[in-house]
Short mmCIF file of C-alpha atoms in Angstrom, two decimals:
data_model
loop_
_atom_site.label_atom_id
_atom_site.label_comp_id
_atom_site.label_asym_id
_atom_site.label_seq_id
_atom_site.Cartn_x
_atom_site.Cartn_y
_atom_site.Cartn_z
CA MET A 1 -2.81 10.71 40.73
CA GLU A 2 -6.52 10.73 39.85
CA ARG A 3 -9.30 13.47 39.57
CA GLN A 4 -12.82 13.92 39.07
CA THR A 5 -14.59 11.57 36.50
CA TYR A 6 -15.89 12.94 33.20
CA ASP A 7 -18.82 11.96 31.17
CA LEU A 8 -16.86 12.31 27.91
CA VAL A 9 -13.28 12.96 27.24
CA ILE A 10 -12.61 13.86 23.68
CA ILE A 11 -9.01 13.34 22.43
CA GLY A 12 -8.09 15.60 19.61
CA GLY A 13 -9.31 19.15 18.90
CA GLY A 14 -9.53 19.24 15.24
CA PRO A 15 -12.73 19.72 13.35
CA ALA A 16 -14.23 16.42 14.39
CA GLY A 17 -13.19 16.86 18.25
CA LEU A 18 -14.21 20.36 18.30
CA THR A 19 -17.74 19.55 16.84
CA SER A 20 -18.04 16.82 19.45
CA GLY A 21 -17.08 19.34 22.01
CA ILE A 22 -19.47 21.83 20.97
CA TYR A 23 -22.57 19.26 20.96
CA ALA A 24 -21.45 17.48 24.26
CA GLN A 25 -21.36 21.10 25.99
CA ARG A 26 -24.78 22.15 24.62
CA ALA A 27 -25.86 18.57 25.77
CA GLY A 28 -24.82 19.24 29.42
CA LEU A 29 -22.23 16.40 29.59
CA LYS A 30 -19.30 16.90 31.86
CA THR A 31 -16.71 17.13 29.30
CA LEU A 32 -12.84 17.46 28.58
CA LEU A 33 -11.14 17.89 25.21
CA LEU A 34 -7.48 17.01 25.12
CA GLU A 35 -5.18 18.52 22.29
CA LYS A 36 -1.64 18.25 22.46
CA GLU A 37 -0.75 20.35 19.82
CA ILE A 38 -2.82 23.01 17.87
CA PRO A 39 -6.66 23.33 18.05
CA GLY A 40 -8.10 22.81 14.57
CA GLY A 41 -5.34 20.11 13.93
CA GLN A 42 -4.30 19.52 10.16
CA VAL A 43 -7.15 21.86 8.98
CA ASN A 44 -4.64 24.93 9.85
CA GLU A 45 -2.23 23.88 7.33
CA ALA A 46 -4.76 23.97 4.45
CA PRO A 47 -3.94 27.27 2.38
CA SER A 48 -7.70 27.42 1.42
CA ILE A 49 -11.02 25.58 2.00
CA GLU A 50 -13.47 25.90 -0.86
CA ASN A 51 -15.85 22.95 -0.22
CA TYR A 52 -17.06 23.58 3.51
CA PRO A 53 -20.60 25.01 2.97
CA GLY A 54 -21.12 28.28 4.16
CA PHE A 55 -17.63 29.35 3.28
CA ILE A 56 -16.99 30.02 -0.50
CA GLU A 57 -13.30 30.17 0.51
CA ILE A 58 -11.49 30.53 3.65
CA SER A 59 -8.18 29.82 4.85
CA GLY A 60 -7.77 26.72 7.02
CA MET A 61 -6.27 28.60 9.86
CA GLU A 62 -9.06 30.93 9.90
CA LEU A 63 -11.88 28.19 9.82
CA ALA A 64 -9.76 26.60 12.61
CA ASN A 65 -9.88 29.80 14.73
CA LYS A 66 -13.33 30.11 14.15
CA MET A 67 -14.24 26.50 15.32
CA LYS A 68 -12.01 27.28 18.26
CA GLU A 69 -13.88 30.38 19.08
CA HIS A 70 -17.13 28.66 18.85
CA ALA A 71 -16.05 25.78 21.45
CA ALA A 72 -14.56 28.49 23.72
CA SER A 73 -17.84 30.31 23.74
CA LEU A 74 -19.45 27.51 25.40
CA ASP A 75 -16.69 27.06 27.80
CA LEU A 76 -15.36 23.75 26.61
CA PRO A 77 -12.46 22.81 28.67
CA ILE A 78 -9.45 22.18 26.62
CA GLU A 79 -6.19 20.92 28.07
CA ASN A 80 -2.79 20.37 26.15
CA GLU A 81 -1.82 16.96 27.54
CA ALA A 82 -0.93 14.05 25.07
CA VAL A 83 -2.62 10.61 25.71
CA GLN A 84 -0.17 7.72 26.28
CA GLU A 85 -2.49 4.91 27.11
CA ILE A 86 -6.25 4.03 27.48
CA ILE A 87 -7.09 1.33 30.09
CA ASP A 88 -10.62 0.12 29.68
CA ASN A 89 -12.37 -0.63 32.93
CA GLY A 90 -15.60 -1.37 31.38
CA SER A 91 -18.00 1.62 32.62
CA LEU A 92 -15.18 3.68 33.46
CA LYS A 93 -12.00 4.13 31.46
CA LEU A 94 -8.76 5.54 32.49
CA ILE A 95 -6.73 7.82 30.28
CA ARG A 96 -3.12 7.98 31.18
CA THR A 97 -1.51 11.30 29.81
CA THR A 98 1.54 13.25 29.89
CA GLY A 99 -0.13 14.94 32.81
CA GLU A 100 -2.29 13.53 35.49
CA ASP A 101 -4.47 10.32 34.83
CA ILE A 102 -7.99 11.10 33.81
CA SER A 103 -11.22 8.94 34.13
CA SER A 104 -14.26 9.08 32.06
CA LYS A 105 -17.31 7.11 31.17
CA ALA A 106 -17.06 7.48 27.44
CA ILE A 107 -14.35 8.62 25.00
CA ILE A 108 -14.35 9.91 21.69
CA ILE A 109 -11.09 9.58 19.75
CA ALA A 110 -10.62 12.43 17.20
CA THR A 111 -6.88 12.56 16.88
CA GLY A 112 -6.52 12.90 13.16
CA ALA A 113 -3.47 11.80 11.16
CA LYS A 114 -0.10 12.84 10.51
CA PRO A 115 1.60 13.10 7.10
CA ARG A 116 3.18 10.04 5.77
CA ARG A 117 6.88 10.12 5.09
CA LEU A 118 8.59 8.94 1.66
CA ARG A 119 11.19 7.07 3.97
CA ILE A 120 14.10 7.71 1.57
CA LYS A 121 17.66 8.94 1.95
CA GLY A 122 18.18 12.34 2.67
CA GLU A 123 14.35 12.98 3.88
CA GLU A 124 15.31 13.19 7.58
CA GLU A 125 18.52 14.94 7.21
CA PHE A 126 16.84 17.68 5.21
CA LEU A 127 13.87 18.00 7.37
CA GLY A 128 13.32 21.81 7.86
CA ARG A 129 16.09 22.22 5.51
CA GLY A 130 14.17 22.15 2.37
CA VAL A 131 11.95 19.07 3.05
CA SER A 132 8.65 20.23 4.42
CA TYR A 133 5.13 18.63 4.91
CA CYS A 134 3.33 22.17 5.21
CA ALA A 135 3.48 24.42 2.15
CA THR A 136 1.54 27.26 4.05
CA CYS A 137 4.07 27.31 6.93
CA ASP A 138 7.25 27.03 4.89
CA GLY A 139 6.22 27.99 1.29
CA PRO A 140 6.93 31.69 1.50
CA LEU A 141 10.60 30.87 2.34
CA PHE A 142 10.96 29.74 -1.17
CA ARG A 143 9.89 33.02 -2.77
CA GLY A 144 11.66 32.91 -6.30
CA LYS A 145 13.15 29.40 -5.69
CA VAL A 146 12.43 26.20 -7.58
CA VAL A 147 10.59 23.40 -5.46
CA ALA A 148 8.89 19.92 -5.71
CA ALA A 149 5.51 18.78 -4.56
CA VAL A 150 5.31 15.04 -4.30
CA GLY A 151 2.06 13.21 -4.37
CA GLY A 152 -0.91 13.18 -6.42
CA GLY A 153 -4.18 13.36 -3.98
CA ASP A 154 -6.16 16.51 -2.97
CA ARG A 155 -3.58 17.89 -0.70
CA ALA A 156 -0.68 17.55 -3.05
CA ILE A 157 -2.40 19.56 -5.71
CA LYS A 158 -3.95 22.32 -3.56
CA GLU A 159 -0.37 22.86 -2.02
CA ALA A 160 1.10 22.86 -5.34
CA LEU A 161 -1.23 25.43 -6.58
CA TYR A 162 -0.25 27.44 -3.40
CA LEU A 163 3.33 27.28 -3.94
CA SER A 164 2.96 28.11 -7.66
CA ASN A 165 1.72 31.43 -6.53
CA ILE A 166 5.02 32.10 -4.43
CA VAL A 167 7.92 30.26 -5.99
CA ARG A 168 9.60 30.40 -9.56
CA LYS A 169 8.82 26.76 -10.61
CA VAL A 170 6.82 23.93 -9.00
CA TYR A 171 7.84 20.22 -10.33
CA ILE A 172 4.86 18.18 -9.49
CA ILE A 173 6.24 14.39 -8.90
CA HIS A 174 3.62 11.76 -8.90
CA ARG A 175 3.85 7.91 -9.13
CA ARG A 176 0.99 7.61 -11.54
CA ALA A 177 0.18 9.60 -14.57
CA GLU A 178 -3.55 10.48 -13.37
CA PHE A 179 -4.24 12.58 -10.33
CA ARG A 180 -7.06 11.43 -7.89
CA ALA A 181 -7.55 14.94 -6.57
CA GLU A 182 -10.57 16.99 -7.08
CA LYS A 183 -10.96 17.85 -10.79
CA VAL A 184 -11.57 21.67 -10.38
CA ASN A 185 -8.16 22.05 -8.63
CA VAL A 186 -6.30 19.50 -11.13
CA GLU A 187 -7.70 21.69 -14.01
CA ARG A 188 -6.59 24.96 -12.28
CA LEU A 189 -3.01 23.49 -11.73
CA SER A 190 -2.65 22.49 -15.62
CA LYS A 191 -3.19 26.15 -16.38
CA ARG A 192 -0.42 27.33 -14.29
CA GLU A 193 2.62 28.34 -16.44
CA ASN A 194 5.31 27.61 -13.65
CA VAL A 195 4.22 24.03 -12.95
CA GLU A 196 6.07 21.13 -14.64
CA TYR A 197 4.82 17.73 -14.36
CA VAL A 198 6.99 14.68 -13.62
CA LEU A 199 4.52 11.67 -13.84
CA ASP A 200 5.01 8.08 -13.29
CA SER A 201 8.02 8.85 -11.53
CA VAL A 202 9.01 8.48 -7.78
CA VAL A 203 11.54 10.23 -5.56
CA GLU A 204 14.44 7.94 -4.72
CA GLU A 205 16.76 10.47 -2.73
CA ILE A 206 17.12 13.87 -1.41
CA LYS A 207 20.40 15.43 -1.84
CA GLY A 208 22.02 18.53 -0.64
CA GLU A 209 24.81 20.26 1.25
CA GLY A 210 23.08 22.03 4.44
CA LEU A 211 20.13 22.81 2.59
CA VAL A 212 18.45 20.66 -0.32
CA ASN A 213 19.78 21.11 -3.66
CA SER A 214 18.37 18.13 -5.87
CA LEU A 215 16.09 15.31 -6.06
CA VAL A 216 16.88 11.92 -7.46
CA VAL A 217 13.79 10.78 -9.47
CA LYS A 218 13.05 7.59 -11.00
CA ASN A 219 10.69 6.86 -13.88
CA VAL A 220 8.86 3.95 -12.95
CA LYS A 221 7.60 3.27 -16.40
CA GLU A 222 10.96 3.51 -18.09
CA GLY A 223 13.13 2.85 -15.35
CA THR A 224 15.30 5.83 -15.97
CA ILE A 225 16.98 7.84 -13.39
CA SER A 226 17.21 11.68 -13.42
CA GLU A 227 18.35 14.39 -10.99
CA LEU A 228 16.04 17.41 -10.52
CA PRO A 229 17.60 20.52 -9.17
CA VAL A 230 15.53 22.14 -6.56
CA ASN A 231 15.78 24.10 -3.53
CA GLY A 232 12.72 22.41 -1.62
CA ALA A 233 10.61 19.28 -1.50
CA PHE A 234 7.16 19.51 -0.17
CA VAL A 235 5.81 16.15 0.59
CA PHE A 236 2.21 14.90 0.42
CA VAL A 237 2.04 11.30 0.05
CA GLY A 238 -0.96 10.44 2.44
CA ILE A 239 -1.47 10.18 5.96
CA ILE A 240 -0.97 7.98 8.99
CA PRO A 241 -3.62 7.87 11.83
CA ARG A 242 -2.39 8.81 15.24
CA ASN A 243 -4.32 6.22 17.42
CA ASP A 244 -1.29 4.10 18.60
CA PHE A 245 -2.33 4.59 22.47
CA VAL A 246 -5.86 2.72 21.80
CA ASP A 247 -6.02 -1.00 21.45
CA ALA A 248 -9.43 -1.30 19.35
CA GLU A 249 -9.79 -3.02 15.95
CA LYS A 250 -8.16 -1.24 13.41
CA ASP A 251 -8.05 -1.66 9.38
CA SER A 252 -5.08 -2.90 7.34
CA HIS A 253 -3.79 0.61 7.41
CA GLY A 254 -4.24 1.29 11.01
CA PHE A 255 -7.51 3.39 10.86
CA LEU A 256 -10.00 2.64 13.60
CA VAL A 257 -12.97 0.48 12.49
CA THR A 258 -16.35 1.74 13.96
CA GLY A 259 -19.96 0.86 13.46
CA ALA A 260 -22.47 3.20 11.94
CA ASP A 261 -23.03 4.77 15.47
CA LEU A 262 -19.20 5.48 15.38
CA GLU A 263 -18.35 3.13 18.43
CA THR A 264 -15.16 1.39 18.23
CA SER A 265 -14.85 -2.39 19.01
CA ILE A 266 -14.50 -1.22 22.56
CA LYS A 267 -17.89 -0.41 24.22
CA GLY A 268 -17.97 3.39 25.15
CA ILE A 269 -15.03 4.39 23.05
CA PHE A 270 -15.84 6.09 19.73
CA ALA A 271 -13.79 7.48 16.89
CA VAL A 272 -14.40 10.27 14.42
CA GLY A 273 -12.72 12.19 11.62
CA ASP A 274 -9.36 11.33 9.92
CA CYS A 275 -8.22 8.48 12.29
CA ARG A 276 -11.35 6.41 11.69
CA SER A 277 -11.35 3.84 8.60
CA LYS A 278 -13.52 5.37 5.80
CA ASN A 279 -13.47 6.64 2.27
CA LEU A 280 -13.52 10.40 2.40
CA ARG A 281 -11.54 12.69 4.82
CA GLN A 282 -13.05 16.25 4.69
CA VAL A 283 -13.88 18.86 7.08
CA ALA A 284 -17.62 18.38 6.16
CA THR A 285 -17.32 14.50 7.15
CA ALA A 286 -15.21 15.41 10.23
CA VAL A 287 -18.18 17.55 11.55
CA GLY A 288 -20.78 15.31 10.85
CA GLU A 289 -19.09 12.47 12.48
CA GLY A 290 -18.31 14.86 15.45
CA ALA A 291 -22.05 15.54 16.22
CA GLN A 292 -23.01 11.96 15.60
CA ALA A 293 -20.64 10.59 18.04
CA VAL A 294 -22.08 12.80 20.81
CA ALA A 295 -25.63 11.42 19.98
CA SER A 296 -24.12 7.85 20.31
CA VAL A 297 -22.48 8.77 23.61
CA GLU A 298 -25.56 10.25 25.00
CA GLU A 299 -27.24 6.85 24.19
CA TYR A 300 -24.21 4.89 25.66
CA LEU A 301 -24.49 6.68 28.81
CA HIS A 302 -28.21 6.50 29.14
CA ASN A 303 -28.25 2.68 28.96
CA MET B 1 15.84 38.06 28.22
CA LYS B 2 16.16 38.29 24.74
CA THR B 3 13.53 36.55 22.52
CA GLU B 4 13.21 36.40 18.75
CA ILE B 5 11.21 34.52 16.69
CA TYR B 6 11.43 33.86 13.02
CA THR B 7 7.90 33.43 11.35
CA THR B 8 5.64 33.52 8.08
CA THR B 9 2.27 34.97 8.31
CA THR B 10 0.50 31.97 7.02
CA CYS B 11 2.07 29.43 9.42
CA PRO B 12 -0.31 28.39 12.20
CA TYR B 13 2.45 26.78 14.38
CA CYS B 14 4.02 30.41 14.40
CA ALA B 15 0.70 31.81 15.74
CA MET B 16 0.68 29.23 18.29
CA THR B 17 4.13 29.78 19.55
CA LYS B 18 3.36 33.56 19.66
CA GLU B 19 0.18 32.67 21.58
CA LEU B 20 2.42 30.71 24.03
CA LEU B 21 5.04 33.41 24.48
CA ASP B 22 2.25 35.99 25.03
CA LYS B 23 0.43 33.74 27.63
CA GLU B 24 3.97 33.60 29.55
CA ASN B 25 4.05 37.59 29.21
CA ILE B 26 7.35 37.18 27.24
CA SER B 27 7.95 40.24 24.67
CA TYR B 28 9.72 39.14 21.65
CA ILE B 29 11.04 40.41 18.22
CA GLU B 30 9.23 38.93 15.26
CA HIS B 31 10.94 38.56 11.89
CA ASP B 32 8.47 37.66 9.04
CA VAL B 33 10.89 35.77 6.77
CA SER B 34 8.48 35.51 4.09
CA VAL B 35 9.23 39.36 3.11
CA ASP B 36 12.45 39.99 5.17
CA GLU B 37 15.19 38.35 3.12
CA GLU B 38 17.97 39.42 5.31
CA ALA B 39 16.24 37.87 8.22
CA ARG B 40 15.81 34.61 6.32
CA HIS B 41 19.47 34.48 5.74
CA LYS B 42 20.24 35.04 9.37
CA MET B 43 17.69 32.36 10.36
CA VAL B 44 19.47 30.00 8.04
CA GLN B 45 22.89 30.85 9.46
CA LYS B 46 22.02 30.68 13.00
CA SER B 47 19.58 27.60 12.74
CA GLY B 48 20.49 25.80 9.74
CA GLN B 49 16.74 25.66 9.28
CA LEU B 50 14.71 26.68 6.42
CA GLY B 51 11.36 26.14 8.08
CA VAL B 52 9.32 28.04 10.85
CA PRO B 53 8.85 29.01 13.39
CA VAL B 54 12.39 29.27 14.81
CA THR B 55 12.46 30.64 18.21
CA MET B 56 15.60 31.97 20.26
CA ILE B 57 15.10 32.58 23.87
CA ASN B 58 18.57 33.92 24.91
CA SER B 59 20.89 31.60 23.39
CA GLU B 60 18.53 28.67 23.35
CA LEU B 61 17.15 27.61 19.95
CA ILE B 62 13.64 26.02 19.74
CA ILE B 63 12.72 24.55 16.18
CA GLY B 64 8.93 24.23 15.36
CA PHE B 65 6.05 24.53 17.92
CA ASP B 66 7.47 22.32 20.56
CA ARG B 67 5.33 23.35 23.81
CA LYS B 68 7.53 21.46 26.18
CA SER B 69 11.08 22.78 24.82
CA LEU B 70 9.32 26.34 24.59
CA LYS B 71 8.00 26.25 28.18
CA GLU B 72 11.24 24.89 29.49
CA ALA B 73 13.43 27.68 27.67
CA VAL B 74 10.96 30.24 29.08
CA GLU B 75 11.21 28.90 32.68
CA LYS B 76 15.05 28.72 32.54
CA ALA B 77 15.19 32.32 31.11
CA LYS B 78 13.03 33.69 33.72
CA LYS B 79 14.97 32.15 36.44
CA ALA B 80 18.20 33.58 34.86
CA ALA B 81 16.69 37.04 34.58
#
């Protein structure tokens, strides 16, 4: 079944997609935004954001709500379908969703990314039973307990900081000795008394009975193996883009390759935010791309 | 219809689950398991889960913010009522 044709369909409602939605509505484009899960996307899970200008400190959920309200004030239509496939018929693209098929002249892909898994024994079994990818969601359940944060990037360090406010003790397990996260947060973490560093180490197995009770950890430098008693394991070891449904050019990690105008290898299909191949994934960069892509869409539609 | 939801205040998926139930005009009892230790134990006992949200609609258990399962459980409970 098919319905009206849109000028622009935006797939994904995080900061990049919502910004595109705001610009597109103001440009008078006939626009639809598809968000299968939660408007604001991954930002919702950030305990606090301190590098988005205009907000000295704001929780991710609050910032997501503000963006959502901004889009709603412009009557941006949002539907909760997931996209299964895009069929490129040149000037008109067909989007197959979990609901109706939708056709649009242009598409902006803003689907973001999901947490990468460790893919080790016990991870699936104890998911939601001590294994979590969201400290702001599940952290409060571990009040007074011992947990591990796994990873060494921005997200791992921020979430470890958040966890250290709640739990009795946080082990931070990182495969290298250096952290690539923002220095300001690395320094903050080093001052926390209930944080213990387990460096040059990887988690090999998650063990428990019903709920998690230990991690098998290997020191990669020395080759030694130890067992760390913990009640929870919070995993932040990078992201995987959500863009399986589109057949445009991707880099070796699966992120969509675009030009400076943010157009993918398929004419009329643009990509913004975390699903795009780039160096820095921040709210600030996502928002800029969201705006730029609409300008490119307008030019594309005009020609 | 009896609906209970186990949440933490900082969990965005809990907020989305409540928003969905509100839209469906479903009244529910909320347990904030970040402060209510007894409810936390109960949640683990009933669901085996140490993660939120956990929603119980009549006897049906929905783990996480799963729009489809939540809607199906709501429809089923509405029909039964």
